[in-house]
Short mmCIF file of C-alpha atoms in Angstrom, two decimals:
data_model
loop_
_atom_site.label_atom_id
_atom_site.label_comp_id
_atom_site.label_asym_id
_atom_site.label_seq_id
_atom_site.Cartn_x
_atom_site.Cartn_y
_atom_site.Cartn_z
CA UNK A 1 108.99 94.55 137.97
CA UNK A 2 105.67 92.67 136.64
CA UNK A 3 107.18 92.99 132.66
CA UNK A 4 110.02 90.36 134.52
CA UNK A 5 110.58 87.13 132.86
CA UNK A 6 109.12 84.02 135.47
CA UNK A 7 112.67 82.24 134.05
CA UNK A 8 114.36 85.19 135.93
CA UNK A 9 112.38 85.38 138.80
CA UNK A 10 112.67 81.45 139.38
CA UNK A 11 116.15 81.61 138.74
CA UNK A 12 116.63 84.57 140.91
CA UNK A 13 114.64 82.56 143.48
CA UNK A 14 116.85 79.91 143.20
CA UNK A 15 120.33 81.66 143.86
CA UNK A 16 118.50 83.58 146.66
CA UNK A 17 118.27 79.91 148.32
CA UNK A 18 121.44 78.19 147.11
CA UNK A 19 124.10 80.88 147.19
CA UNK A 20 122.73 83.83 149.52
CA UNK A 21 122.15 81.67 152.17
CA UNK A 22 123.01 78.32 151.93
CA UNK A 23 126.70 78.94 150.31
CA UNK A 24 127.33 82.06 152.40
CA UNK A 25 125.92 79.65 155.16
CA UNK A 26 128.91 77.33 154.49
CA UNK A 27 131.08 79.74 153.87
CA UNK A 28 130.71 81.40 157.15
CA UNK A 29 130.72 78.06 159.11
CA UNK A 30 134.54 77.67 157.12
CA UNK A 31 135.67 81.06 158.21
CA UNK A 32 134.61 80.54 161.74
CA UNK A 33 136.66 76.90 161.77
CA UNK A 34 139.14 78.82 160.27
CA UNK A 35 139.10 81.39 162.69
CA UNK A 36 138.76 79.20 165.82
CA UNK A 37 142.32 77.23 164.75
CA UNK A 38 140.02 73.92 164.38
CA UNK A 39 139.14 71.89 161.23
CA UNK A 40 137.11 72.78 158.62
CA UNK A 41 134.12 70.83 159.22
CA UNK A 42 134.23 69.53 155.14
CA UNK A 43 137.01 68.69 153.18
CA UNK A 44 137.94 70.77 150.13
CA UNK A 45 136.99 68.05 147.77
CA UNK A 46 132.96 67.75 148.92
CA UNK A 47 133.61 72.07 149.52
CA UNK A 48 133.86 71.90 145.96
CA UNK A 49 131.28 69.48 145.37
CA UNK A 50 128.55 71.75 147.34
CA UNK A 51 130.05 75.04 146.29
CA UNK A 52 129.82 74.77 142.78
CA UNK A 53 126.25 74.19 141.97
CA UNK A 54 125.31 77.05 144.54
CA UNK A 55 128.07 79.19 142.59
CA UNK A 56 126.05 78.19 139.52
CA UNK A 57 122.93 79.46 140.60
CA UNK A 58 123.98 82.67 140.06
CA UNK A 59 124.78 81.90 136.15
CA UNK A 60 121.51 80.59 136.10
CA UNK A 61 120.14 84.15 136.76
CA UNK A 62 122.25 85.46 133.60
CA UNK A 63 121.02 82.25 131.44
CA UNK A 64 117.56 83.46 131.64
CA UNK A 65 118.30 86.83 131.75
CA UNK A 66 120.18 86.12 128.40
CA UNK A 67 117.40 84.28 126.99
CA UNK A 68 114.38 86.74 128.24
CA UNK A 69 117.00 89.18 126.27
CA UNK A 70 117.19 87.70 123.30
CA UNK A 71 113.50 86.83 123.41
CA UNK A 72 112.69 90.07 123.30
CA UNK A 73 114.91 91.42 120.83
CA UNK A 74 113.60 88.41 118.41
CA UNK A 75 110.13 90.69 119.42
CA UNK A 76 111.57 94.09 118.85
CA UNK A 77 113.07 93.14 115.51
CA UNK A 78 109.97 90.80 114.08
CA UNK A 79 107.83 94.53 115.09
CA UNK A 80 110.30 96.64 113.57
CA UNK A 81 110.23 94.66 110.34
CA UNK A 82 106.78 94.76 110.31
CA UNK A 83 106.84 98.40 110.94
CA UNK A 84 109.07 99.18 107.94
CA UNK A 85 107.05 96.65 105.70
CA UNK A 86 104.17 98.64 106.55
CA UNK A 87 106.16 102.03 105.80
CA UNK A 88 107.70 100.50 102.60
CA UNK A 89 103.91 99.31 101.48
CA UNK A 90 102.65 103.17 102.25
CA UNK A 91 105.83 104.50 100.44
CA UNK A 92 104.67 102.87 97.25
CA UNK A 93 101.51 103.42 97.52
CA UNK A 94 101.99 106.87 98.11
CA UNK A 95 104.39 107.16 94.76
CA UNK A 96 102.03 105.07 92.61
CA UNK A 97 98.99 107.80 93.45
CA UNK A 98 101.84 110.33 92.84
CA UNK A 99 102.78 108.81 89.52
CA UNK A 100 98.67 108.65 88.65
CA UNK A 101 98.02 112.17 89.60
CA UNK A 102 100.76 113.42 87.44
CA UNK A 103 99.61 111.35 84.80
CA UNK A 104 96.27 112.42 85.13
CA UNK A 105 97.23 116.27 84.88
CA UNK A 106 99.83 115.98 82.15
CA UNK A 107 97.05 113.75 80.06
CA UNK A 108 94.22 115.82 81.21
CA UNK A 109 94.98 119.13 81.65
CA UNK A 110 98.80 120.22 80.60
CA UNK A 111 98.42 118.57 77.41
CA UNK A 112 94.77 120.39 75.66
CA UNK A 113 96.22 123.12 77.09
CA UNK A 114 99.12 123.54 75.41
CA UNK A 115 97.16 122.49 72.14
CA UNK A 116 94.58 125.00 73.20
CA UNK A 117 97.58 127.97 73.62
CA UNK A 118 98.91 126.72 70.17
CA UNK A 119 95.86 127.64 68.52
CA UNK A 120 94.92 130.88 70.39
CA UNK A 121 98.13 131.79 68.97
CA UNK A 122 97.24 130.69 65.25
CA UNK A 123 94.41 133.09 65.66
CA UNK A 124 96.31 136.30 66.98
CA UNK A 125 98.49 135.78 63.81
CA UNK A 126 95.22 135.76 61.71
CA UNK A 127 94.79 132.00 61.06
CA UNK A 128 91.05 131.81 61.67
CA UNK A 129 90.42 128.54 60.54
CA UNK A 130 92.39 126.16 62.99
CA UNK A 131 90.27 123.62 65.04
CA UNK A 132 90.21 124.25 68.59
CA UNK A 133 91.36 121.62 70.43
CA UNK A 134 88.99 120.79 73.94
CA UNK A 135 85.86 121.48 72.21
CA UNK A 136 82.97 118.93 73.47
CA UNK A 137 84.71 117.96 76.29
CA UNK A 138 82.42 119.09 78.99
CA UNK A 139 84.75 120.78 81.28
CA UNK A 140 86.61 123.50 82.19
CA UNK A 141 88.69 123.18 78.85
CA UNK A 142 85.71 122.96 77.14
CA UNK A 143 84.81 126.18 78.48
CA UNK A 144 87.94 127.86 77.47
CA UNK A 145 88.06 126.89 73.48
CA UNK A 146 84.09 127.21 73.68
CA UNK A 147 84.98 130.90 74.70
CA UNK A 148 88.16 131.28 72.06
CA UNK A 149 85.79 130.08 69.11
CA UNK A 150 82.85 132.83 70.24
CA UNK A 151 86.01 135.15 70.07
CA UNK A 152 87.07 133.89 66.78
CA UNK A 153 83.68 133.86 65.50
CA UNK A 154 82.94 137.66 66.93
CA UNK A 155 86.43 138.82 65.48
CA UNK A 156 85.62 137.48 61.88
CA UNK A 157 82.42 139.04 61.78
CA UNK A 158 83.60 141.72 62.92
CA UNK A 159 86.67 141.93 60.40
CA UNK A 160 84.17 141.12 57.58
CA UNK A 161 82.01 143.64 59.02
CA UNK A 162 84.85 146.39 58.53
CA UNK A 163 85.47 145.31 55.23
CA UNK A 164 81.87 145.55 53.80
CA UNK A 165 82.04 148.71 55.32
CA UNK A 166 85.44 149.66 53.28
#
């Protein structure tokens, strides 16, 4: 695999050479002593002597697998916490335009409106001379109390109108 740590691959290299063939080398030239009735052509103290650093190659294959393990986990974690920062960071961002946009519509829009509604209804209940809230504003608001005082305006003359006429 090419995404294989080169502290694997040497180590595997290693216990290819040391225990794969030069322990199971030894090993079978015991057995066959063994098996022939003679002596073992070493004695168990230098069998252990050779043995055990062949035998150890093969830990050193988990050692670095171990290490190209944790290696990459430091990785995964260090991306993942950079990952989330990045989340957390868009998160707030996200809230903070959220929390503006609100803002902006309740201070805006919600708000003269309500005022504006409040004094549409002073003038159905015959209260003709409350200031309309939104005038001069230059929007859509604007638009709306620009319209309400025409109304006013028309209804008054009108109502005067009638009552010349009475």
């Amino acid at each position: 695999d090419p995404d294989t740590s080169p502290a694997i691959i040497e180590a595997a290299g290693g216990a290819q050479q040391k225990y794969f063939k030069d322990c199971l080398s030894l090993a079978n030239d015991m057995k066959k002593g063994s098996d022939a009735g003679g002596k073992y052509p070493i004695d168990p103290d230098q069998w252990v002597e050779m043995t055990t650093p062949q035998i150890g190659s093969l830990l050193d294959v988990l050692h670095a697998a171990a290490k190209a393990s944790e290696t990459f986990a430091e990785e995964a974690a260090s991306h993942s916490q950079r990952k989330l920062l990045t989340v957390v960071a868009l998160l707030v961002i996200g809230i903070g335009v959220a929390a503006v946009s609100i803002w902006i519509v309740f201070g805006r829009v919600t708000r003269p409106l309500v005022a504006l509604t409040r004094a549409m209804a002073d003038f159905a209940n015959g209260h003709f001379d409350v200031a309309l809230p939104g005038l001069g504003r230059k929007d859509e608001i604007d638009d709306i109390a620009g319209t309400v005082e025409e109304f006013t305006l028309k209804a008054a003359e009108k109502a005067q109108a009638e009552a010349q006429e009475r």
